[in-house]
GROMACS .gro file of C-alpha atoms in nm:
model
  476
    1UNK     CA    1   0.603  -2.927  -0.436
    2UNK     CA    2   0.661  -2.653  -0.694
    3UNK     CA    3   1.002  -2.525  -0.793
    4UNK     CA    4   1.159  -2.243  -0.588
    5UNK     CA    5   1.074  -1.892  -0.703
    6UNK     CA    6   1.371  -1.649  -0.701
    7UNK     CA    7   1.304  -1.295  -0.585
    8UNK     CA    8   1.366  -1.003  -0.822
    9UNK     CA    9   1.603  -0.723  -0.709
   10UNK     CA   10   1.321  -0.491  -0.586
   11UNK     CA   11   1.161  -0.767  -0.376
   12UNK     CA   12   1.499  -0.858  -0.237
   13UNK     CA   13   1.556  -0.496  -0.131
   14UNK     CA   14   1.250  -0.518   0.096
   15UNK     CA   15   1.424  -0.809   0.276
   16UNK     CA   16   1.779  -0.665   0.304
   17UNK     CA   17   1.667  -0.317   0.423
   18UNK     CA   18   1.440  -0.446   0.704
   19UNK     CA   19   1.531  -0.374   1.066
   20UNK     CA   20   1.348  -0.389   1.398
   21UNK     CA   21   1.262  -0.020   1.367
   22UNK     CA   22   1.172  -0.049   1.001
   23UNK     CA   23   0.975  -0.363   0.917
   24UNK     CA   24   0.883  -0.387   0.555
   25UNK     CA   25   0.530  -0.533   0.565
   26UNK     CA   26   0.203  -0.396   0.431
   27UNK     CA   27  -0.134  -0.451   0.588
   28UNK     CA   28  -0.504  -0.420   0.524
   29UNK     CA   29  -0.774  -0.339   0.782
   30UNK     CA   30  -1.098  -0.500   0.657
   31UNK     CA   31  -1.409  -0.391   0.847
   32UNK     CA   32  -1.732  -0.609   0.827
   33UNK     CA   33  -2.087  -0.563   0.944
   34UNK     CA   34  -2.224  -0.871   1.120
   35UNK     CA   35  -2.508  -1.041   0.924
   36UNK     CA   36  -2.859  -0.943   1.028
   37UNK     CA   37  -2.977  -1.177   1.300
   38UNK     CA   38  -2.632  -1.315   1.354
   39UNK     CA   39  -2.597  -1.562   1.642
   40UNK     CA   40  -2.416  -1.444   1.957
   41UNK     CA   41  -2.143  -1.695   1.899
   42UNK     CA   42  -2.080  -1.580   1.540
   43UNK     CA   43  -1.721  -1.476   1.615
   44UNK     CA   44  -1.641  -1.801   1.801
   45UNK     CA   45  -1.777  -2.003   1.507
   46UNK     CA   46  -1.582  -1.787   1.263
   47UNK     CA   47  -1.256  -1.861   1.447
   48UNK     CA   48  -1.340  -2.228   1.466
   49UNK     CA   49  -1.399  -2.232   1.091
   50UNK     CA   50  -1.066  -2.057   1.034
   51UNK     CA   51  -0.879  -2.309   1.239
   52UNK     CA   52  -1.036  -2.606   1.050
   53UNK     CA   53  -0.871  -2.497   0.720
   54UNK     CA   54  -0.514  -2.615   0.727
   55UNK     CA   55  -0.440  -2.631   0.359
   56UNK     CA   56  -0.253  -2.337   0.217
   57UNK     CA   57  -0.220  -2.212  -0.139
   58UNK     CA   58   0.048  -1.979  -0.281
   59UNK     CA   59   0.159  -1.729  -0.176
   60UNK     CA   60   0.039  -1.803   0.177
   61UNK     CA   61   0.252  -2.119   0.197
   62UNK     CA   62   0.576  -1.957   0.089
   63UNK     CA   63   0.871  -1.884   0.312
   64UNK     CA   64   1.219  -1.746   0.242
   65UNK     CA   65   1.520  -1.960   0.180
   66UNK     CA   66   1.845  -1.765   0.172
   67UNK     CA   67   2.103  -1.858  -0.088
   68UNK     CA   68   2.416  -2.062  -0.027
   69UNK     CA   69   2.535  -2.029  -0.388
   70UNK     CA   70   2.695  -1.757  -0.587
   71UNK     CA   71   2.352  -1.602  -0.667
   72UNK     CA   72   2.284  -1.345  -0.391
   73UNK     CA   73   1.907  -1.342  -0.437
   74UNK     CA   74   1.691  -1.546  -0.196
   75UNK     CA   75   1.409  -1.773  -0.313
   76UNK     CA   76   1.054  -1.861  -0.209
   77UNK     CA   77   0.999  -2.225  -0.124
   78UNK     CA   78   0.681  -2.400  -0.003
   79UNK     CA   79   0.648  -2.457   0.368
   80UNK     CA   80   0.475  -2.793   0.438
   81UNK     CA   81   0.457  -2.748   0.820
   82UNK     CA   82   0.266  -2.419   0.885
   83UNK     CA   83   0.156  -2.333   1.242
   84UNK     CA   84  -0.190  -2.184   1.184
   85UNK     CA   85  -0.231  -2.080   1.547
   86UNK     CA   86   0.081  -1.856   1.502
   87UNK     CA   87  -0.050  -1.693   1.185
   88UNK     CA   88  -0.413  -1.644   1.291
   89UNK     CA   89  -0.479  -1.452   1.615
   90UNK     CA   90  -0.791  -1.328   1.796
   91UNK     CA   91  -0.822  -0.988   1.969
   92UNK     CA   92  -1.107  -0.782   2.119
   93UNK     CA   93  -1.158  -0.413   2.191
   94UNK     CA   94  -1.338  -0.301   2.509
   95UNK     CA   95  -1.688  -0.255   2.380
   96UNK     CA   96  -1.798  -0.029   2.219
   97UNK     CA   97  -1.475   0.010   2.027
   98UNK     CA   98  -1.454   0.317   1.801
   99UNK     CA   99  -1.222   0.412   1.514
  100UNK     CA  100  -0.965   0.565   1.752
  101UNK     CA  101  -0.938   0.250   1.961
  102UNK     CA  102  -0.925   0.033   1.652
  103UNK     CA  103  -0.656   0.257   1.509
  104UNK     CA  104  -0.447   0.222   1.825
  105UNK     CA  105  -0.468  -0.157   1.811
  106UNK     CA  106  -0.376  -0.161   1.438
  107UNK     CA  107  -0.084   0.074   1.509
  108UNK     CA  108   0.053  -0.178   1.768
  109UNK     CA  109   0.003  -0.468   1.525
  110UNK     CA  110   0.172  -0.284   1.242
  111UNK     CA  111   0.472  -0.206   1.467
  112UNK     CA  112   0.566  -0.572   1.505
  113UNK     CA  113   0.799  -0.720   1.245
  114UNK     CA  114   0.698  -1.051   1.077
  115UNK     CA  115   0.898  -1.369   1.146
  116UNK     CA  116   1.078  -1.429   0.823
  117UNK     CA  117   1.166  -1.787   0.910
  118UNK     CA  118   0.792  -1.858   0.860
  119UNK     CA  119   0.558  -1.767   0.571
  120UNK     CA  120   0.556  -1.388   0.617
  121UNK     CA  121   0.196  -1.311   0.698
  122UNK     CA  122  -0.039  -1.271   0.996
  123UNK     CA  123  -0.418  -1.230   1.034
  124UNK     CA  124  -0.584  -1.086   1.349
  125UNK     CA  125  -0.955  -1.121   1.399
  126UNK     CA  126  -1.086  -0.823   1.596
  127UNK     CA  127  -1.423  -0.804   1.770
  128UNK     CA  128  -1.583  -0.554   1.993
  129UNK     CA  129  -1.638  -0.273   1.738
  130UNK     CA  130  -1.938  -0.044   1.784
  131UNK     CA  131  -2.216  -0.059   1.522
  132UNK     CA  132  -2.240  -0.439   1.520
  133UNK     CA  133  -1.905  -0.473   1.336
  134UNK     CA  134  -1.583  -0.678   1.348
  135UNK     CA  135  -1.260  -0.647   1.158
  136UNK     CA  136  -0.969  -0.847   1.013
  137UNK     CA  137  -0.618  -0.706   1.008
  138UNK     CA  138  -0.405  -0.892   0.754
  139UNK     CA  139  -0.039  -0.806   0.707
  140UNK     CA  140   0.208  -0.953   0.463
  141UNK     CA  141   0.571  -0.883   0.378
  142UNK     CA  142   0.609  -0.642   0.086
  143UNK     CA  143   0.866  -0.871  -0.078
  144UNK     CA  144   0.577  -1.122  -0.128
  145UNK     CA  145   0.298  -0.894  -0.239
  146UNK     CA  146   0.217  -0.549  -0.382
  147UNK     CA  147  -0.110  -0.356  -0.340
  148UNK     CA  148  -0.259  -0.457  -0.676
  149UNK     CA  149  -0.195  -0.830  -0.646
  150UNK     CA  150  -0.299  -0.827  -0.280
  151UNK     CA  151  -0.629  -0.668  -0.368
  152UNK     CA  152  -0.694  -0.937  -0.629
  153UNK     CA  153  -0.631  -1.214  -0.377
  154UNK     CA  154  -0.873  -1.057  -0.120
  155UNK     CA  155  -1.145  -1.026  -0.387
  156UNK     CA  156  -1.105  -1.394  -0.475
  157UNK     CA  157  -1.150  -1.486  -0.110
  158UNK     CA  158  -1.493  -1.309  -0.092
  159UNK     CA  159  -1.809  -1.297  -0.302
  160UNK     CA  160  -2.052  -1.041  -0.430
  161UNK     CA  161  -2.327  -1.293  -0.338
  162UNK     CA  162  -2.405  -1.312   0.030
  163UNK     CA  163  -2.542  -1.668   0.019
  164UNK     CA  164  -2.235  -1.792  -0.175
  165UNK     CA  165  -2.003  -1.621   0.072
  166UNK     CA  166  -2.125  -1.854   0.346
  167UNK     CA  167  -1.926  -2.137   0.182
  168UNK     CA  168  -1.608  -1.941   0.109
  169UNK     CA  169  -1.288  -2.079   0.272
  170UNK     CA  170  -1.039  -1.846   0.445
  171UNK     CA  171  -0.820  -1.637   0.218
  172UNK     CA  172  -0.515  -1.862   0.267
  173UNK     CA  173  -0.710  -2.159   0.137
  174UNK     CA  174  -0.816  -1.974  -0.185
  175UNK     CA  175  -0.482  -1.818  -0.274
  176UNK     CA  176  -0.386  -1.749  -0.634
  177UNK     CA  177  -0.538  -1.923  -0.937
  178UNK     CA  178  -0.362  -2.226  -1.065
  179UNK     CA  179  -0.078  -2.146  -1.299
  180UNK     CA  180  -0.142  -2.206  -1.663
  181UNK     CA  181   0.011  -2.521  -1.795
  182UNK     CA  182   0.347  -2.467  -1.960
  183UNK     CA  183   0.528  -2.676  -2.211
  184UNK     CA  184   0.795  -2.892  -2.059
  185UNK     CA  185   1.129  -2.726  -2.055
  186UNK     CA  186   1.393  -2.876  -2.282
  187UNK     CA  187   1.684  -3.059  -2.132
  188UNK     CA  188   1.933  -2.791  -2.025
  189UNK     CA  189   2.243  -2.771  -2.235
  190UNK     CA  190   2.545  -2.543  -2.242
  191UNK     CA  191   2.434  -2.413  -2.580
  192UNK     CA  192   2.081  -2.346  -2.454
  193UNK     CA  193   2.211  -2.159  -2.151
  194UNK     CA  194   2.439  -1.945  -2.367
  195UNK     CA  195   2.154  -1.868  -2.604
  196UNK     CA  196   1.928  -1.764  -2.310
  197UNK     CA  197   2.203  -1.539  -2.166
  198UNK     CA  198   2.256  -1.373  -2.504
  199UNK     CA  199   1.882  -1.315  -2.547
  200UNK     CA  200   1.859  -1.156  -2.202
  201UNK     CA  201   2.159  -0.927  -2.264
  202UNK     CA  202   2.007  -0.825  -2.596
  203UNK     CA  203   1.679  -0.739  -2.425
  204UNK     CA  204   1.863  -0.527  -2.166
  205UNK     CA  205   2.068  -0.360  -2.430
  206UNK     CA  206   1.757  -0.261  -2.632
  207UNK     CA  207   1.627  -0.072  -2.333
  208UNK     CA  208   1.949   0.119  -2.263
  209UNK     CA  209   1.882   0.409  -2.498
  210UNK     CA  210   1.539   0.473  -2.337
  211UNK     CA  211   1.691   0.445  -1.988
  212UNK     CA  212   1.969   0.686  -2.080
  213UNK     CA  213   1.716   0.931  -2.228
  214UNK     CA  214   1.501   0.911  -1.918
  215UNK     CA  215   1.783   0.981  -1.677
  216UNK     CA  216   1.930   1.240  -1.913
  217UNK     CA  217   1.607   1.431  -1.888
  218UNK     CA  218   1.623   1.418  -1.512
  219UNK     CA  219   1.982   1.553  -1.512
  220UNK     CA  220   1.883   1.833  -1.748
  221UNK     CA  221   1.589   1.917  -1.522
  222UNK     CA  222   1.832   1.990  -1.237
  223UNK     CA  223   1.950   2.299  -1.415
  224UNK     CA  224   1.611   2.394  -1.556
  225UNK     CA  225   1.346   2.491  -1.298
  226UNK     CA  226   1.098   2.586  -1.568
  227UNK     CA  227   1.003   2.228  -1.677
  228UNK     CA  228   0.723   2.051  -1.500
  229UNK     CA  229   0.920   1.734  -1.418
  230UNK     CA  230   1.013   1.709  -1.052
  231UNK     CA  231   1.361   1.581  -0.977
  232UNK     CA  232   1.420   1.308  -0.715
  233UNK     CA  233   1.628   1.428  -0.421
  234UNK     CA  234   1.524   1.783  -0.489
  235UNK     CA  235   1.286   1.777  -0.197
  236UNK     CA  236   1.315   1.991   0.123
  237UNK     CA  237   1.403   1.848   0.456
  238UNK     CA  238   1.102   1.823   0.682
  239UNK     CA  239   0.990   1.671   1.007
  240UNK     CA  240   0.864   1.375   0.801
  241UNK     CA  241   1.210   1.285   0.677
  242UNK     CA  242   1.418   1.202   0.983
  243UNK     CA  243   1.489   0.877   1.166
  244UNK     CA  244   1.207   0.661   1.291
  245UNK     CA  245   1.145   0.435   1.587
  246UNK     CA  246   0.959   0.104   1.624
  247UNK     CA  247   0.615   0.218   1.729
  248UNK     CA  248   0.351   0.311   1.473
  249UNK     CA  249   0.034   0.523   1.468
  250UNK     CA  250  -0.254   0.447   1.236
  251UNK     CA  251  -0.561   0.656   1.137
  252UNK     CA  252  -0.838   0.627   0.881
  253UNK     CA  253  -1.063   0.845   0.670
  254UNK     CA  254  -1.339   0.765   0.422
  255UNK     CA  255  -1.500   0.976   0.141
  256UNK     CA  256  -1.769   0.894  -0.113
  257UNK     CA  257  -1.626   0.848  -0.457
  258UNK     CA  258  -1.896   1.070  -0.601
  259UNK     CA  259  -1.747   1.372  -0.418
  260UNK     CA  260  -1.399   1.301  -0.553
  261UNK     CA  261  -1.528   1.227  -0.906
  262UNK     CA  262  -1.728   1.554  -0.920
  263UNK     CA  263  -1.430   1.754  -0.800
  264UNK     CA  264  -1.193   1.577  -1.049
  265UNK     CA  265  -1.431   1.672  -1.329
  266UNK     CA  266  -1.464   2.032  -1.225
  267UNK     CA  267  -1.084   2.065  -1.191
  268UNK     CA  268  -1.017   1.891  -1.530
  269UNK     CA  269  -0.798   1.638  -1.346
  270UNK     CA  270  -0.820   1.279  -1.227
  271UNK     CA  271  -0.942   1.129  -0.896
  272UNK     CA  272  -0.577   1.065  -0.814
  273UNK     CA  273  -0.503   1.435  -0.854
  274UNK     CA  274  -0.778   1.510  -0.608
  275UNK     CA  275  -0.645   1.249  -0.364
  276UNK     CA  276  -0.301   1.413  -0.375
  277UNK     CA  277  -0.455   1.763  -0.329
  278UNK     CA  278  -0.653   1.644  -0.026
  279UNK     CA  279  -0.334   1.494   0.130
  280UNK     CA  280  -0.143   1.815   0.046
  281UNK     CA  281  -0.404   2.039   0.215
  282UNK     CA  282  -0.400   1.817   0.527
  283UNK     CA  283  -0.019   1.810   0.545
  284UNK     CA  284   0.010   2.187   0.486
  285UNK     CA  285  -0.222   2.260   0.782
  286UNK     CA  286  -0.060   1.991   1.001
  287UNK     CA  287   0.292   2.138   0.945
  288UNK     CA  288   0.178   2.498   0.966
  289UNK     CA  289   0.034   2.440   1.312
  290UNK     CA  290   0.368   2.314   1.424
  291UNK     CA  291   0.556   2.591   1.246
  292UNK     CA  292   0.739   2.321   1.053
  293UNK     CA  293   0.619   2.383   0.690
  294UNK     CA  294   0.920   2.415   0.455
  295UNK     CA  295   0.928   2.707   0.221
  296UNK     CA  296   0.997   2.471  -0.072
  297UNK     CA  297   0.698   2.249  -0.169
  298UNK     CA  298   0.687   1.893  -0.041
  299UNK     CA  299   0.706   1.613  -0.298
  300UNK     CA  300   0.532   1.275  -0.321
  301UNK     CA  301   0.659   0.944  -0.445
  302UNK     CA  302   0.365   0.780  -0.623
  303UNK     CA  303   0.381   0.402  -0.694
  304UNK     CA  304   0.250   0.313  -1.043
  305UNK     CA  305   0.145  -0.047  -1.118
  306UNK     CA  306   0.302  -0.186  -1.440
  307UNK     CA  307   0.139  -0.524  -1.386
  308UNK     CA  308  -0.076  -0.629  -1.689
  309UNK     CA  309  -0.447  -0.670  -1.608
  310UNK     CA  310  -0.435  -1.047  -1.680
  311UNK     CA  311  -0.132  -1.095  -1.454
  312UNK     CA  312  -0.216  -1.256  -1.119
  313UNK     CA  313   0.145  -1.294  -1.013
  314UNK     CA  314   0.296  -1.213  -0.672
  315UNK     CA  315   0.591  -0.995  -0.582
  316UNK     CA  316   0.612  -0.640  -0.696
  317UNK     CA  317   0.550  -0.497  -1.047
  318UNK     CA  318   0.559  -0.125  -0.979
  319UNK     CA  319   0.749   0.192  -1.084
  320UNK     CA  320   0.754   0.535  -0.927
  321UNK     CA  321   0.674   0.884  -1.031
  322UNK     CA  322   0.768   1.194  -0.829
  323UNK     CA  323   0.539   1.496  -0.824
  324UNK     CA  324   0.500   1.817  -0.630
  325UNK     CA  325   0.241   1.852  -0.353
  326UNK     CA  326   0.256   2.231  -0.393
  327UNK     CA  327   0.233   2.283  -0.012
  328UNK     CA  328   0.390   2.629  -0.064
  329UNK     CA  329   0.065   2.741  -0.236
  330UNK     CA  330  -0.199   2.879  -0.005
  331UNK     CA  331  -0.490   2.878  -0.250
  332UNK     CA  332  -0.644   2.525  -0.271
  333UNK     CA  333  -0.747   2.559  -0.633
  334UNK     CA  334  -0.412   2.673  -0.748
  335UNK     CA  335  -0.254   2.396  -0.540
  336UNK     CA  336  -0.463   2.127  -0.716
  337UNK     CA  337  -0.377   2.273  -1.060
  338UNK     CA  338  -0.009   2.264  -0.975
  339UNK     CA  339  -0.036   1.899  -0.861
  340UNK     CA  340  -0.234   1.804  -1.174
  341UNK     CA  341   0.027   1.949  -1.407
  342UNK     CA  342   0.320   1.799  -1.217
  343UNK     CA  343   0.161   1.446  -1.216
  344UNK     CA  344   0.086   1.480  -1.589
  345UNK     CA  345   0.455   1.554  -1.669
  346UNK     CA  346   0.577   1.271  -1.445
  347UNK     CA  347   0.343   1.015  -1.602
  348UNK     CA  348   0.445   1.114  -1.955
  349UNK     CA  349   0.809   1.075  -1.853
  350UNK     CA  350   0.768   0.714  -1.722
  351UNK     CA  351   0.518   0.601  -1.982
  352UNK     CA  352   0.770   0.686  -2.255
  353UNK     CA  353   0.979   0.389  -2.132
  354UNK     CA  354   0.915   0.040  -2.282
  355UNK     CA  355   0.786  -0.215  -2.034
  356UNK     CA  356   1.116  -0.406  -2.061
  357UNK     CA  357   1.295  -0.105  -1.916
  358UNK     CA  358   1.046  -0.043  -1.626
  359UNK     CA  359   1.214  -0.271  -1.370
  360UNK     CA  360   1.563  -0.138  -1.442
  361UNK     CA  361   1.438   0.218  -1.426
  362UNK     CA  362   1.267   0.155  -1.091
  363UNK     CA  363   1.573  -0.023  -0.940
  364UNK     CA  364   1.812   0.252  -1.052
  365UNK     CA  365   1.573   0.523  -0.928
  366UNK     CA  366   1.541   0.356  -0.586
  367UNK     CA  367   1.911   0.251  -0.561
  368UNK     CA  368   2.026   0.564  -0.367
  369UNK     CA  369   1.744   0.524  -0.110
  370UNK     CA  370   1.825   0.155  -0.066
  371UNK     CA  371   2.191   0.244  -0.017
  372UNK     CA  372   2.110   0.499   0.252
  373UNK     CA  373   1.911   0.234   0.436
  374UNK     CA  374   2.177  -0.034   0.407
  375UNK     CA  375   2.454   0.204   0.523
  376UNK     CA  376   2.253   0.347   0.815
  377UNK     CA  377   2.243   0.706   0.686
  378UNK     CA  378   1.877   0.694   0.588
  379UNK     CA  379   1.692   0.979   0.755
  380UNK     CA  380   2.009   1.182   0.779
  381UNK     CA  381   2.028   1.304   0.421
  382UNK     CA  382   1.804   1.482   0.178
  383UNK     CA  383   1.508   1.254   0.089
  384UNK     CA  384   1.434   1.129  -0.259
  385UNK     CA  385   1.081   1.254  -0.197
  386UNK     CA  386   0.905   1.363   0.123
  387UNK     CA  387   0.618   1.113   0.142
  388UNK     CA  388   0.472   0.815  -0.036
  389UNK     CA  389   0.112   0.842  -0.142
  390UNK     CA  390  -0.045   0.535  -0.306
  391UNK     CA  391  -0.392   0.490  -0.464
  392UNK     CA  392  -0.487   0.127  -0.509
  393UNK     CA  393  -0.797   0.048  -0.714
  394UNK     CA  394  -1.044  -0.189  -0.562
  395UNK     CA  395  -1.375  -0.365  -0.639
  396UNK     CA  396  -1.674  -0.139  -0.713
  397UNK     CA  397  -1.939  -0.384  -0.580
  398UNK     CA  398  -1.994  -0.478  -0.214
  399UNK     CA  399  -1.821  -0.804  -0.110
  400UNK     CA  400  -1.932  -1.056   0.154
  401UNK     CA  401  -1.755  -1.316   0.373
  402UNK     CA  402  -1.944  -1.576   0.570
  403UNK     CA  403  -2.254  -1.355   0.525
  404UNK     CA  404  -2.086  -1.047   0.666
  405UNK     CA  405  -2.072  -0.742   0.443
  406UNK     CA  406  -1.731  -0.584   0.392
  407UNK     CA  407  -1.786  -0.212   0.461
  408UNK     CA  408  -1.439  -0.069   0.418
  409UNK     CA  409  -1.076  -0.153   0.342
  410UNK     CA  410  -0.807   0.070   0.499
  411UNK     CA  411  -0.444   0.002   0.388
  412UNK     CA  412  -0.151   0.017   0.628
  413UNK     CA  413   0.190   0.063   0.477
  414UNK     CA  414   0.565   0.100   0.533
  415UNK     CA  415   0.739   0.364   0.739
  416UNK     CA  416   1.116   0.383   0.726
  417UNK     CA  417   1.409   0.609   0.792
  418UNK     CA  418   1.359   0.924   0.587
  419UNK     CA  419   0.990   0.840   0.532
  420UNK     CA  420   0.808   0.873   0.865
  421UNK     CA  421   0.462   0.897   0.714
  422UNK     CA  422   0.281   0.695   0.444
  423UNK     CA  423  -0.069   0.759   0.303
  424UNK     CA  424  -0.228   0.478   0.109
  425UNK     CA  425  -0.582   0.486  -0.036
  426UNK     CA  426  -0.807   0.202  -0.147
  427UNK     CA  427  -1.122   0.250  -0.355
  428UNK     CA  428  -1.411   0.010  -0.262
  429UNK     CA  429  -1.781   0.000  -0.347
  430UNK     CA  430  -1.835   0.371  -0.400
  431UNK     CA  431  -1.592   0.497  -0.128
  432UNK     CA  432  -1.224   0.603  -0.113
  433UNK     CA  433  -1.061   0.475   0.210
  434UNK     CA  434  -0.749   0.649   0.340
  435UNK     CA  435  -0.499   0.476   0.567
  436UNK     CA  436  -0.244   0.696   0.740
  437UNK     CA  437   0.059   0.507   0.880
  438UNK     CA  438   0.319   0.706   1.075
  439UNK     CA  439   0.604   0.685   1.318
  440UNK     CA  440   0.463   0.724   1.670
  441UNK     CA  441   0.735   0.966   1.787
  442UNK     CA  442   0.802   1.152   1.464
  443UNK     CA  443   0.434   1.223   1.365
  444UNK     CA  444   0.243   1.311   1.683
  445UNK     CA  445  -0.138   1.339   1.680
  446UNK     CA  446  -0.162   1.149   1.350
  447UNK     CA  447  -0.542   1.139   1.392
  448UNK     CA  448  -0.550   1.511   1.313
  449UNK     CA  449  -0.426   1.447   0.959
  450UNK     CA  450  -0.738   1.234   0.898
  451UNK     CA  451  -0.959   1.517   1.027
  452UNK     CA  452  -0.772   1.774   0.822
  453UNK     CA  453  -0.821   1.563   0.511
  454UNK     CA  454  -1.199   1.621   0.548
  455UNK     CA  455  -1.142   1.994   0.579
  456UNK     CA  456  -0.907   1.996   0.280
  457UNK     CA  457  -1.168   1.826   0.065
  458UNK     CA  458  -1.427   2.078   0.173
  459UNK     CA  459  -1.196   2.367   0.083
  460UNK     CA  460  -1.146   2.221  -0.265
  461UNK     CA  461  -1.523   2.177  -0.309
  462UNK     CA  462  -1.573   2.542  -0.204
  463UNK     CA  463  -1.315   2.648  -0.469
  464UNK     CA  464  -1.446   2.429  -0.760
  465UNK     CA  465  -1.804   2.334  -0.662
  466UNK     CA  466  -1.939   2.611  -0.436
  467UNK     CA  467  -2.302   2.529  -0.515
  468UNK     CA  468  -2.259   2.159  -0.432
  469UNK     CA  469  -2.079   2.246  -0.117
  470UNK     CA  470  -2.355   2.482  -0.009
  471UNK     CA  471  -2.621   2.217  -0.077
  472UNK     CA  472  -2.424   1.964   0.133
  473UNK     CA  473  -2.412   2.203   0.426
  474UNK     CA  474  -2.793   2.262   0.402
  475UNK     CA  475  -2.861   1.889   0.406
  476UNK     CA  476  -2.666   1.850   0.727
   0.00000   0.00000   0.00000
């Protein structure tokens, strides 16, 4: 058994702010196409194969152990008695199940909190999809995983080679790569502990000037509307920022990456700028139809990974930037330009910090939101930002599992008091896949947002690429 792994403050916050109405797990809907000529009992054999693998690798074998010492942070310990039948379930849609029916099932699955007395993950195998398809819905507590590390684990559990994929074990049996050997730790001494403490304090102290400068800039921005940096908690109140209930809605959308890439080039921006503009256009129309669009522009909290490329660790290694969605701008081209400039300012602000200061910056930035959730006033005060929009990079080549081709990955994410809607995107094999997760009562008709996203992309293409848009219409 490996030594316990203590959670960092950000991971711990995901545990302590969880309630029945606001579970803090993330999920992934993986859609597969059955292999050509697949046997009729393919799904039964798949489940039998799953249930035969009862060895678990980190992080799938980790469960929480709460502290009984002076240190308030819980730790991960290895669970040696995992009930596989609890963690792996089987469901079926009335055939032929479409995207709406699949979204309704995923919404129900995402509504249910994980049992934190067990390793905090579940996998549901879903059959009955139209088009000779099936799906896996995997959810995992956010304290154990972030989007980047989760994507790496899923990639390791599949193969770019169809034949090799026939021999791949389930994802919980592949887990993370073995840790690199480390030199044996010296025998602990009082002098050694004191030296380590002094070194840690010196590291924190070195980052204080940069932290002070970063927050000083935010404070100066409060009185200076002319600078491009968006201030946290300077967002308007909207229907997306009230209290939430237990039930979730889930919807999906998919676009070819070539469309987003061409638009980003024409607009002199990035694919992420285009993603934000698509979301902004969909939200603007959605709120206008309900006469609930604030006069002040909505803002987005955008997670930014600070995990090194070679780091295969678990937990969270993210920071945040806050940018405008320019929902007060009617012209789609001007809206995208405003978003592009705002994101550029926010990135420059965060990237000026040394890596050693990133975690402290993120914790300090998120502290007010965490306090509102712990005290029960979340959703009753002005939000830090109106909506979280994430863009997680994925593999650019098709993946296979047990001979079945993975056709799409749709992320499902966290909804909480003050944040009734989350949009997370995942790139994969030439497509960008959007997952819309919302509170069932606060965000009615969530499926419309997915439809409006297509219309918002078409409007942007008409503004920046009118010839390409016209050619696409003629092909149809």
